[in-house]
Coordinates of C-alpha atoms in Angstrom, one line a residue:
Chain A
M1 CA 197.7 85.8 52.8
Q2 CA 201.0 86.0 54.7
V3 CA 201.0 84.4 58.1
R4 CA 203.6 85.4 60.6
T5 CA 205.4 82.6 62.2
T6 CA 207.6 84.6 64.5
A7 CA 206.6 87.2 67.1
L8 CA 206.8 90.9 66.2
G9 CA 210.0 92.6 67.1
P10 CA 209.7 95.9 68.9
R11 CA 210.6 97.9 65.9
E12 CA 207.9 96.3 63.8
A13 CA 205.4 96.7 66.6
I14 CA 206.0 100.4 66.9
G15 CA 205.9 100.7 63.2
R16 CA 202.6 98.9 63.0
L17 CA 201.2 101.1 65.8
V18 CA 202.3 104.4 64.3
S19 CA 200.9 103.6 60.9
S20 CA 197.7 102.3 62.2
E21 CA 194.5 104.2 61.6
G22 CA 193.7 104.6 65.3
F23 CA 197.1 106.2 66.1
Q24 CA 197.0 108.4 63.1
G25 CA 193.5 109.5 63.8
W26 CA 194.5 110.6 67.3
L27 CA 197.5 112.3 65.9
F28 CA 195.3 114.4 63.6
I29 CA 193.1 115.5 66.3
S30 CA 195.7 115.9 69.0
P31 CA 196.0 119.7 68.6
V32 CA 192.2 119.9 68.9
V33 CA 192.1 117.6 72.0
F34 CA 194.9 119.7 73.5
G35 CA 192.9 122.8 72.8
L36 CA 189.8 121.2 74.3
L37 CA 191.6 120.4 77.5
V38 CA 193.6 123.7 77.9
W39 CA 191.0 126.1 76.7
W40 CA 187.7 124.6 77.7
I41 CA 187.7 121.8 80.2
G42 CA 190.5 123.0 82.3
P43 CA 189.3 126.6 82.5
V44 CA 185.7 125.6 83.2
I45 CA 186.9 123.6 86.2
A46 CA 189.4 126.3 87.1
A47 CA 186.6 129.0 87.0
L48 CA 184.6 127.0 89.4
L49 CA 187.5 126.7 91.8
L50 CA 188.3 130.4 91.3
S51 CA 184.8 131.4 92.1
L52 CA 185.2 129.8 95.5
T53 CA 188.2 132.0 96.3
S54 CA 188.6 135.7 97.0
G55 CA 190.4 135.9 93.7
N56 CA 193.5 137.7 94.9
F57 CA 196.3 137.0 92.5
R58 CA 199.1 136.5 94.9
S59 CA 197.3 134.8 97.7
P60 CA 193.9 133.6 96.9
T61 CA 192.1 132.7 100.0
W62 CA 189.4 130.0 100.1
V63 CA 186.1 131.6 100.9
G64 CA 183.7 128.9 99.9
T65 CA 180.4 130.0 98.7
E66 CA 180.8 133.6 99.9
N67 CA 181.0 135.0 96.4
Y68 CA 177.7 133.4 95.5
Q69 CA 176.0 134.6 98.6
R70 CA 177.3 138.1 97.9
L71 CA 176.1 137.8 94.4
L72 CA 172.6 137.1 95.4
Q73 CA 172.5 140.3 97.5
D74 CA 174.3 142.4 94.9
E75 CA 171.9 145.0 93.6
L76 CA 174.1 145.6 90.6
F77 CA 174.0 142.0 89.7
W78 CA 170.2 141.9 89.7
K79 CA 170.1 145.2 87.8
S80 CA 172.4 143.9 85.2
L81 CA 170.3 140.8 84.9
R82 CA 167.1 142.8 84.5
N83 CA 168.8 145.0 82.0
T84 CA 170.0 142.0 80.0
L85 CA 166.5 140.5 80.0
Y86 CA 165.1 143.8 78.9
Y87 CA 167.5 143.9 76.1
V88 CA 166.8 140.4 75.0
S89 CA 163.1 140.8 75.2
G90 CA 163.4 143.7 72.8
V91 CA 165.9 142.3 70.4
I92 CA 164.5 138.8 69.9
P93 CA 160.9 139.5 69.0
L94 CA 161.7 142.5 66.8
G95 CA 164.7 140.9 65.2
V96 CA 163.1 137.6 64.4
S97 CA 159.8 138.9 63.1
L98 CA 161.4 141.6 60.9
S99 CA 164.0 139.3 59.5
L100 CA 161.4 136.7 58.8
L101 CA 159.3 139.3 57.0
L102 CA 162.4 140.3 55.0
A103 CA 163.1 136.7 54.1
V104 CA 159.6 136.2 52.9
A105 CA 160.0 139.3 50.7
M106 CA 163.3 138.2 49.4
N107 CA 161.8 134.8 48.5
A108 CA 159.2 136.4 46.3
R109 CA 161.2 135.9 43.1
I110 CA 162.2 139.5 42.9
R111 CA 165.1 140.8 40.9
G112 CA 168.3 142.1 42.5
I113 CA 168.4 139.7 45.3
V114 CA 172.2 139.8 45.5
V115 CA 172.2 143.6 45.7
Y116 CA 169.7 143.6 48.5
R117 CA 171.5 140.9 50.3
T118 CA 174.8 142.7 50.1
I119 CA 173.2 145.8 51.5
F120 CA 171.6 143.9 54.3
F121 CA 174.9 142.4 55.2
L122 CA 176.8 145.6 55.5
P123 CA 175.9 146.1 59.1
V124 CA 176.6 142.5 59.9
V125 CA 180.2 142.3 58.7
S126 CA 181.2 145.8 59.9
S127 CA 183.1 146.0 63.1
G128 CA 180.7 146.2 66.1
V129 CA 182.9 148.9 67.5
A130 CA 182.6 151.0 64.4
I131 CA 178.9 150.5 64.3
A132 CA 178.5 151.4 67.9
L133 CA 180.5 154.5 67.5
L134 CA 178.5 155.5 64.4
W135 CA 175.2 155.1 66.3
T136 CA 176.6 157.0 69.3
W137 CA 177.1 159.8 66.9
I138 CA 173.7 159.3 65.3
Y139 CA 172.1 159.3 68.8
H140 CA 173.9 162.5 69.9
P141 CA 171.4 164.6 71.8
E142 CA 172.2 167.9 70.1
F143 CA 174.0 167.2 66.9
G144 CA 172.9 163.7 66.1
I145 CA 171.0 163.2 62.9
L146 CA 168.3 161.2 64.5
N147 CA 167.0 163.9 66.7
F148 CA 167.1 166.2 63.7
L149 CA 165.0 163.9 61.7
L150 CA 162.6 163.6 64.5
S151 CA 162.3 167.3 64.8
L152 CA 161.5 167.5 61.1
V153 CA 158.5 165.4 61.7
G154 CA 157.4 167.3 64.7
L155 CA 158.5 164.8 67.3
P156 CA 160.4 165.9 70.4
R157 CA 164.1 165.4 70.6
V158 CA 165.2 162.5 72.8
P159 CA 168.4 162.4 74.9
W160 CA 168.9 158.8 73.8
L161 CA 172.1 157.5 75.3
A162 CA 172.1 160.1 78.1
S163 CA 168.6 159.2 79.2
I164 CA 167.8 156.5 81.6
E165 CA 164.6 155.5 79.8
W166 CA 165.9 155.7 76.3
A167 CA 169.4 154.4 76.5
M168 CA 168.5 150.7 76.4
P169 CA 165.9 151.1 73.7
A170 CA 168.5 153.0 71.7
I171 CA 170.9 150.0 72.0
I172 CA 168.1 147.6 71.1
I173 CA 167.3 149.5 67.9
M174 CA 170.9 149.5 66.9
S175 CA 171.3 145.8 67.6
V176 CA 168.2 144.8 65.7
W177 CA 169.4 146.9 62.8
R178 CA 172.7 145.1 62.9
G179 CA 171.4 141.6 63.0
L180 CA 168.7 141.7 60.4
G181 CA 170.8 140.5 57.5
Y182 CA 172.2 137.6 59.3
Q183 CA 168.9 136.2 60.5
M184 CA 167.3 136.9 57.2
V185 CA 169.7 134.7 55.4
I186 CA 169.0 131.8 57.7
F187 CA 165.3 132.2 57.3
L188 CA 165.7 132.5 53.6
A189 CA 167.5 129.2 53.4
G190 CA 164.7 127.7 55.5
L191 CA 162.0 129.1 53.3
Q192 CA 163.7 127.8 50.2
S193 CA 163.7 124.3 51.6
I194 CA 160.0 124.1 51.9
P195 CA 158.7 121.9 49.0
E196 CA 156.6 123.8 46.5
T197 CA 154.2 120.9 46.2
L198 CA 152.7 121.9 49.5
Y199 CA 151.9 125.3 48.3
E200 CA 150.5 123.9 45.0
A201 CA 148.2 121.6 46.9
A202 CA 147.0 124.4 49.1
K203 CA 146.4 126.6 46.1
I204 CA 144.3 123.9 44.5
D205 CA 142.3 123.7 47.6
G206 CA 141.7 127.4 47.4
A207 CA 143.9 128.7 50.2
N208 CA 144.8 132.4 50.0
S209 CA 148.2 133.9 50.7
W210 CA 147.7 134.4 54.4
Q211 CA 146.3 130.9 54.9
Q212 CA 149.2 129.4 53.1
F213 CA 151.6 131.4 55.3
R214 CA 149.9 130.3 58.5
H215 CA 149.4 126.7 57.7
I216 CA 152.4 125.9 55.5
T217 CA 155.2 128.4 55.8
L218 CA 155.1 128.9 59.6
P219 CA 155.0 125.2 60.6
M220 CA 157.5 124.1 58.0
L221 CA 159.8 127.0 59.0
S222 CA 159.5 126.2 62.7
P223 CA 162.7 124.3 63.0
T224 CA 164.6 127.2 61.5
T225 CA 162.7 129.7 63.6
F226 CA 163.6 127.7 66.7
F227 CA 167.2 127.6 65.7
V228 CA 167.3 131.4 65.1
I229 CA 165.6 132.1 68.4
V230 CA 167.9 129.9 70.4
L231 CA 171.0 131.3 68.7
S232 CA 169.9 134.9 68.9
F233 CA 169.0 134.4 72.6
I234 CA 172.3 133.1 73.5
S235 CA 174.1 135.8 71.6
A236 CA 171.9 138.6 72.8
F237 CA 172.2 137.6 76.4
Q238 CA 176.0 138.1 76.1
V239 CA 175.8 141.6 74.7
F240 CA 178.9 143.5 75.6
E241 CA 180.3 145.6 72.8
A242 CA 177.3 147.9 72.5
S243 CA 177.0 148.7 76.2
Y244 CA 180.8 149.0 76.6
V245 CA 181.4 151.3 73.7
M246 CA 178.2 153.4 73.8
T247 CA 177.4 153.9 77.4
Q248 CA 179.9 152.1 79.6
G249 CA 176.9 150.7 81.4
G250 CA 175.4 154.1 82.2
P251 CA 173.6 156.3 82.6
Y252 CA 173.2 155.2 86.2
Y253 CA 173.6 151.6 85.3
A254 CA 170.7 151.7 83.0
T255 CA 172.6 149.8 80.3
L256 CA 174.8 147.6 82.6
T257 CA 174.5 144.2 81.0
I258 CA 175.7 141.1 82.7
V259 CA 178.7 140.4 80.6
L260 CA 179.8 144.0 81.0
Y261 CA 179.4 143.6 84.8
I262 CA 181.6 140.5 84.7
F263 CA 184.1 142.3 82.6
Q264 CA 184.2 145.2 85.0
N265 CA 184.6 143.0 88.0
A266 CA 187.4 140.9 86.4
F267 CA 189.4 143.5 84.6
Q268 CA 188.6 146.8 86.2
F269 CA 188.1 146.0 89.8
F270 CA 190.2 142.9 89.7
K271 CA 187.8 140.9 91.7
M272 CA 188.5 137.7 89.8
G273 CA 186.9 135.3 92.2
Y274 CA 183.6 137.3 92.2
A275 CA 183.7 137.7 88.5
A276 CA 184.2 133.9 88.1
A277 CA 181.2 133.3 90.2
L278 CA 179.2 135.8 88.1
S279 CA 180.2 134.1 85.0
Y280 CA 179.2 130.7 86.3
V281 CA 175.8 132.0 87.2
L282 CA 175.5 133.4 83.7
A283 CA 176.5 130.0 82.2
I284 CA 173.9 128.2 84.4
I285 CA 171.2 130.7 83.4
L286 CA 172.0 130.3 79.7
L287 CA 172.1 126.5 79.8
S288 CA 168.8 126.3 81.7
V289 CA 167.1 128.6 79.3
T290 CA 168.4 126.6 76.3
L291 CA 167.3 123.4 78.0
V292 CA 163.8 124.8 78.6
Q293 CA 163.6 125.9 75.0
L294 CA 164.7 122.4 73.8
V295 CA 162.0 120.9 75.9
L296 CA 159.3 123.3 74.8
Q297 CA 160.2 122.9 71.2
K298 CA 158.3 119.6 71.1
R299 CA 155.1 121.7 71.5
W300 CA 155.5 124.0 68.6
V301 CA 158.2 122.9 66.3
H302 CA 157.1 120.7 63.5
Y303 CA 159.5 118.2 62.3
E304 CA 159.0 115.9 59.3
Chain B
M1 CA 143.3 115.5 47.5
S2 CA 140.5 117.8 46.2
E3 CA 138.4 116.7 43.4
R4 CA 138.1 120.1 42.0
R5 CA 139.7 120.2 38.6
Q6 CA 140.5 123.9 38.6
D7 CA 142.3 125.2 35.6
V8 CA 144.3 127.9 37.1
T9 CA 145.5 129.8 34.1
T10 CA 143.6 133.0 34.5
T11 CA 145.6 136.2 34.3
P12 CA 146.4 137.4 37.8
P13 CA 145.1 140.8 38.9
V14 CA 147.6 143.6 38.5
G15 CA 149.7 144.0 41.6
G16 CA 148.3 140.8 43.1
P17 CA 150.0 137.6 43.8
A18 CA 151.2 135.7 40.8
V19 CA 149.3 132.4 40.5
A20 CA 151.2 129.3 39.9
R21 CA 150.2 127.7 36.7
V22 CA 149.3 124.3 37.8
R23 CA 147.8 121.8 35.5
V24 CA 145.9 119.3 37.5
A25 CA 145.2 116.8 34.7
G26 CA 148.6 116.5 33.2
R27 CA 151.8 116.9 35.2
S28 CA 153.5 120.1 34.5
L29 CA 156.0 122.1 36.5
P30 CA 154.7 125.2 38.2
Q31 CA 155.7 128.4 36.6
A32 CA 156.5 130.8 39.4
T33 CA 156.9 129.9 42.9
L34 CA 154.0 130.7 45.1
L35 CA 154.3 134.2 46.3
L36 CA 153.2 134.8 49.7
V37 CA 153.1 138.6 49.3
P38 CA 152.5 140.7 46.3
R39 CA 155.7 141.5 44.5
L40 CA 155.1 145.2 44.9
F41 CA 154.9 144.9 48.6
A42 CA 158.1 142.9 48.6
Y43 CA 159.9 145.5 46.6
T44 CA 158.7 148.3 48.8
L45 CA 159.6 146.6 52.0
L46 CA 163.0 145.6 50.7
T47 CA 163.8 149.0 49.4
I48 CA 162.8 150.8 52.5
T49 CA 164.9 148.4 54.6
A50 CA 167.8 148.8 52.2
I51 CA 167.7 152.5 52.6
S52 CA 167.6 152.2 56.3
M53 CA 170.6 150.0 56.2
I54 CA 172.6 152.4 54.0
W55 CA 171.8 155.8 55.3
P56 CA 173.8 155.4 58.5
F57 CA 176.9 154.5 56.5
A58 CA 176.3 157.4 54.2
W59 CA 176.1 159.6 57.2
M60 CA 179.3 158.2 58.4
V61 CA 181.1 159.0 55.2
S62 CA 179.5 162.4 55.1
T63 CA 180.7 163.2 58.7
S64 CA 184.1 161.9 58.0
L65 CA 184.6 164.4 55.2
K66 CA 183.6 167.4 57.1
G67 CA 185.6 170.1 58.7
E68 CA 185.6 170.1 62.4
Q69 CA 183.0 172.8 62.8
A70 CA 180.9 171.5 60.0
A71 CA 179.9 168.4 61.9
F72 CA 178.1 170.6 64.4
Y73 CA 176.1 172.7 62.0
F74 CA 172.5 173.0 62.8
P75 CA 170.5 172.0 60.8
P76 CA 172.9 169.3 59.8
T77 CA 174.1 169.3 56.2
F78 CA 174.5 166.1 54.3
L79 CA 177.0 167.3 51.7
P80 CA 180.2 168.5 53.3
N81 CA 181.4 171.8 52.1
P82 CA 184.3 172.1 51.9
V83 CA 185.2 168.4 51.5
R84 CA 188.0 167.4 53.8
P85 CA 189.7 164.2 52.7
D86 CA 192.7 165.1 54.8
N87 CA 190.7 164.0 57.8
Y88 CA 191.9 160.5 56.8
V89 CA 195.5 161.7 57.0
Y90 CA 194.9 163.3 60.4
V91 CA 193.6 160.0 61.7
F92 CA 196.9 158.3 61.0
Q93 CA 198.8 161.3 62.5
S94 CA 197.0 161.7 65.8
L95 CA 197.0 158.0 66.9
P96 CA 199.2 155.1 65.8
F97 CA 196.4 154.1 63.5
G98 CA 198.8 152.4 61.0
L99 CA 200.1 150.2 63.8
Y100 CA 196.6 149.3 64.8
T101 CA 195.8 148.3 61.3
L102 CA 198.9 146.2 61.0
S103 CA 198.2 144.5 64.3
S104 CA 194.7 143.6 63.3
L105 CA 195.9 142.3 60.0
K106 CA 198.6 140.2 61.5
I107 CA 196.4 138.7 64.1
S108 CA 193.6 138.0 61.7
T109 CA 195.7 136.4 59.0
L110 CA 197.7 134.2 61.4
A111 CA 194.6 133.1 63.3
T112 CA 192.8 132.3 60.1
F113 CA 195.6 130.2 58.8
G114 CA 195.8 128.4 62.1
A115 CA 192.1 127.7 62.3
L116 CA 192.0 126.4 58.7
L117 CA 194.9 124.1 59.3
S118 CA 193.8 122.6 62.6
S119 CA 190.1 122.4 61.9
S120 CA 190.5 120.7 58.5
L121 CA 193.0 118.2 59.8
A122 CA 190.8 117.3 62.7
A123 CA 187.6 117.3 60.6
F124 CA 189.2 114.9 58.2
A125 CA 190.0 112.5 61.0
F126 CA 186.5 112.8 62.4
A127 CA 184.9 112.3 59.0
R128 CA 186.9 109.7 57.3
M129 CA 189.0 107.9 59.9
R130 CA 188.2 105.5 62.6
F131 CA 189.8 105.6 66.0
P132 CA 188.6 104.8 69.5
G133 CA 186.7 107.6 71.2
R134 CA 186.2 109.5 67.9
D135 CA 182.5 110.2 68.4
L136 CA 182.9 111.0 72.1
V137 CA 185.5 113.7 71.4
F138 CA 183.5 115.1 68.6
V139 CA 180.4 115.5 70.8
G140 CA 182.7 117.1 73.4
I141 CA 183.8 119.6 70.8
L142 CA 180.2 120.4 69.8
A143 CA 179.4 120.8 73.5
T144 CA 181.9 123.6 73.8
M145 CA 179.7 125.6 71.4
M146 CA 177.1 125.6 74.1
I147 CA 179.2 127.0 76.8
P148 CA 179.3 130.8 76.9
P149 CA 182.9 131.8 76.4
H150 CA 182.8 134.1 79.4
V151 CA 183.2 131.3 81.8
T152 CA 186.6 130.4 80.4
I153 CA 187.8 133.9 79.8
I154 CA 189.1 134.6 83.3
P155 CA 191.1 131.4 84.0
V156 CA 192.5 131.6 80.5
Y157 CA 193.6 135.1 81.1
L158 CA 195.3 134.0 84.3
I159 CA 197.1 131.2 82.5
W160 CA 198.4 133.7 79.9
H161 CA 199.4 136.0 82.7
R162 CA 201.4 133.3 84.3
L163 CA 203.1 132.6 81.0
G164 CA 203.9 136.3 80.6
A165 CA 202.0 136.6 77.4
V166 CA 199.7 139.4 78.4
D167 CA 200.2 142.5 76.3
T168 CA 201.3 140.4 73.3
H169 CA 199.4 139.2 70.4
T170 CA 200.0 135.5 71.2
P171 CA 196.8 134.9 73.3
L172 CA 194.8 136.1 70.3
I173 CA 196.5 134.0 67.7
L174 CA 197.7 130.8 69.3
P175 CA 194.3 129.2 70.3
S176 CA 193.2 129.1 66.7
Y177 CA 196.0 126.6 66.0
F178 CA 194.3 124.2 68.4
G179 CA 191.0 124.0 66.6
S180 CA 187.8 125.9 66.5
A181 CA 184.6 124.1 67.2
F182 CA 182.7 125.9 64.5
G183 CA 185.5 125.2 62.0
I184 CA 185.6 121.5 62.8
F185 CA 181.9 121.2 62.5
L186 CA 181.8 123.0 59.1
M187 CA 184.7 121.1 57.6
R188 CA 183.5 117.8 58.8
Q189 CA 180.1 118.5 57.3
F190 CA 181.8 119.1 54.0
F191 CA 184.2 116.2 54.2
L192 CA 181.3 113.8 54.8
T193 CA 180.0 114.7 51.4
L194 CA 183.1 113.4 49.8
P195 CA 182.7 109.7 49.1
Q196 CA 184.5 107.1 51.2
D197 CA 185.7 105.5 47.9
L198 CA 188.1 108.3 47.4
V199 CA 189.9 107.4 50.6
D200 CA 189.8 103.7 49.9
A201 CA 191.1 104.0 46.4
A202 CA 194.0 106.2 47.6
K203 CA 194.8 103.8 50.4
I204 CA 194.9 100.9 48.1
D205 CA 197.4 102.8 46.1
G206 CA 199.6 103.1 49.2
C207 CA 198.8 106.6 50.3
S208 CA 199.1 107.5 54.0
Y209 CA 196.1 109.1 55.6
F210 CA 197.9 112.4 55.7
A211 CA 198.6 112.2 52.0
V212 CA 194.9 111.5 51.3
Y213 CA 194.1 114.6 53.4
R214 CA 196.7 116.8 51.8
M215 CA 196.4 115.8 48.2
I216 CA 192.8 114.8 47.8
F217 CA 190.5 116.2 50.4
L218 CA 192.1 119.6 51.0
P219 CA 192.2 120.7 47.4
L220 CA 188.6 119.6 47.0
A221 CA 187.6 121.6 50.1
K222 CA 188.5 125.0 48.8
P223 CA 184.9 126.4 49.0
A224 CA 184.5 125.2 52.5
L225 CA 187.9 126.5 53.5
A226 CA 187.1 129.8 51.9
T227 CA 183.9 130.0 53.9
L228 CA 185.6 129.1 57.2
G229 CA 188.5 131.4 56.5
L230 CA 186.2 134.3 55.9
F231 CA 184.3 133.7 59.2
V232 CA 187.5 133.4 61.2
F233 CA 189.0 136.4 59.6
L234 CA 185.9 138.5 60.2
G235 CA 185.6 137.2 63.8
T236 CA 189.1 138.1 64.7
W237 CA 189.1 141.4 62.8
N238 CA 186.0 142.6 64.7
D239 CA 186.8 141.1 68.0
L240 CA 186.8 143.6 70.9
L241 CA 186.8 141.6 74.1
G242 CA 190.0 139.7 73.4
P243 CA 192.2 142.6 72.5
L244 CA 190.6 144.7 75.2
I245 CA 191.6 142.1 77.8
Y246 CA 195.1 141.2 76.7
L247 CA 196.5 144.3 75.1
N248 CA 197.7 147.1 77.4
S249 CA 200.3 149.1 75.5
P250 CA 198.9 151.3 72.7
Q251 CA 201.4 150.0 70.1
N252 CA 199.9 146.6 70.4
Y253 CA 196.4 147.6 70.0
T254 CA 194.2 146.3 67.2
L255 CA 191.8 148.5 65.3
T256 CA 188.8 147.7 67.5
V257 CA 190.5 148.8 70.7
G258 CA 192.2 151.7 68.9
L259 CA 188.9 153.1 67.9
T260 CA 187.7 153.2 71.4
Q261 CA 190.8 155.2 72.2
F262 CA 189.7 157.8 69.8
R263 CA 186.7 158.4 71.9
G264 CA 188.7 159.4 74.9
L265 CA 191.1 161.6 73.0
Y266 CA 188.8 163.1 70.5
Y267 CA 185.6 163.3 72.4
T268 CA 184.4 166.0 70.3
K269 CA 186.2 165.2 67.1
W270 CA 183.5 163.1 65.5
T271 CA 184.9 163.7 62.1
L272 CA 188.1 161.9 62.8
L273 CA 186.3 159.2 64.7
M274 CA 184.0 158.5 61.7
A275 CA 187.0 158.5 59.3
G276 CA 188.8 156.0 61.6
S277 CA 185.7 153.8 61.8
L278 CA 185.3 153.8 58.1
I279 CA 188.9 152.8 57.7
S280 CA 188.4 149.9 60.0
I281 CA 185.3 148.7 58.1
L282 CA 186.5 149.1 54.6
P283 CA 188.8 146.1 54.2
V284 CA 186.2 143.8 55.5
L285 CA 183.5 145.3 53.4
V286 CA 185.5 144.9 50.3
L287 CA 186.4 141.4 51.2
F288 CA 182.8 140.6 51.8
I289 CA 181.5 142.1 48.6
F290 CA 183.8 139.9 46.6
S291 CA 183.2 136.7 48.5
Q292 CA 179.5 137.0 49.4
Q293 CA 178.5 133.6 48.3
Y294 CA 180.8 131.9 50.7
F295 CA 179.5 133.9 53.6
V296 CA 175.9 133.2 52.8
R297 CA 176.6 129.6 52.2
G298 CA 178.3 129.3 55.5
I299 CA 175.5 130.9 57.4
A300 CA 172.8 129.0 55.6
L301 CA 174.7 125.8 56.4
T302 CA 174.6 126.5 60.1
G303 CA 170.9 127.0 59.8
L304 CA 169.9 123.9 58.0
K305 CA 169.5 120.7 59.8
Q306 CA 172.2 118.1 59.3

């Protein structure tokens, strides 16, 4: 082993530094670190500061917590929050249970899995805008195919997107339809990771299909279920495309979702400060709910 | 376990669940996986669901090929008569649809390339290199996946506004070159499956870390790169919020925003709207059909525990 007897010259020192693992490592991640600072950490702080101003481009004035106070009394804010919760409470249970059912069916060693999977994914990969427009056409009160099909079966026609009661359910149905394939695939992966030996043992003990499902499948699948629920919740809470494209938040704010409201405030009314405050409240709500779910999972999620 | 030595080789009832052939005395592999629902039920459910997935698309195609009046026939007809494929030409004539398509293509391709490059480079460092603060930064990146993007949208928009980049494609392309949290996560997961010995052997032979990345890890990572690339391409192609915020002049619009324009202009021309929608979906559909396995693998990967 060579032993240096003289001190390092500056050239060698720099050379050693540059070729060191530590330096190179940081070099590799430098774009990412830059991105982290400029597009995440910076903006998060800036948004907070922005929410404390009146958000006027040219001369933002400091207004303290006025935006937040206004927010609490803003009827539209609460309406958008209620609408969003309504949407989420429709989409999650329906979506999760249906996709789980589908996954179980797909797991039943049937033939043509790839064909089915392709078909289920068509709505997932298609542009949300295109899908929303398609369903707007389907939901058309007079010439839409859905009302026609309903009338064939003797059911009354529904004004769907033009009706205060039915607009949100209409969007919910479309969203569930759209997300099934995606959630199903995750469930399928989870199902396939359950060791068969468990089922064998249960069969030997005389368990029937339903009992196996309740006592093996569901518990073993609970981490996956938890993951799907949390992911879907976060995604559903931020619904924007559907309400923007299909109803623009109407009729009479029946489908105004919170992200749409933020968008309108920021880019249509140009009340940037207020919009920033709204977005912060949204972030806090989401983080709290996720935290609550993380804590609650110890109750019902079964880990090995 | 149970002491019952049940020989479970009886023939299953027709239409009932297939019973796994399990021999308790000797050890033999089970024949069929336990079925939780009868096969018939599974087929029925899946077929019904498949039909309900397809028929809206079929209706979209049908409407897109109809003449203007035909869309409003009551009762609605499924087969257009006469068939009007020239609707698809009208789409390009009435709005700068070709420009929209090119914009979408440009943004998606460039963003995908950027995401692949920056994510794989960073993921390699996180997976196979050691440097101070490595794990802290990685956790920080993961944490960004928890923050709803709407918090950052407004300040980021203001930054771009200051830089004069509003109404260009830059705000939609550039960020990808600085890493995507999902991409880094995915690539790192993959790189961790490649043995450390690969790196060590190459280093002994005098390779720099970059060379190891470029000549060994990257070529091996093709499936993971394909998966990530597909996700990023799909995400940018279908993105509405970004283009909606940043693009003002119609010639810069992407397909997603362009389609919403249709609605204003052609409020009653559903035939053209459906044709336009189909055009915007088709490339991605084709891409998906030929690369399904990568998609599915990527989604399943996010669902399984590390």
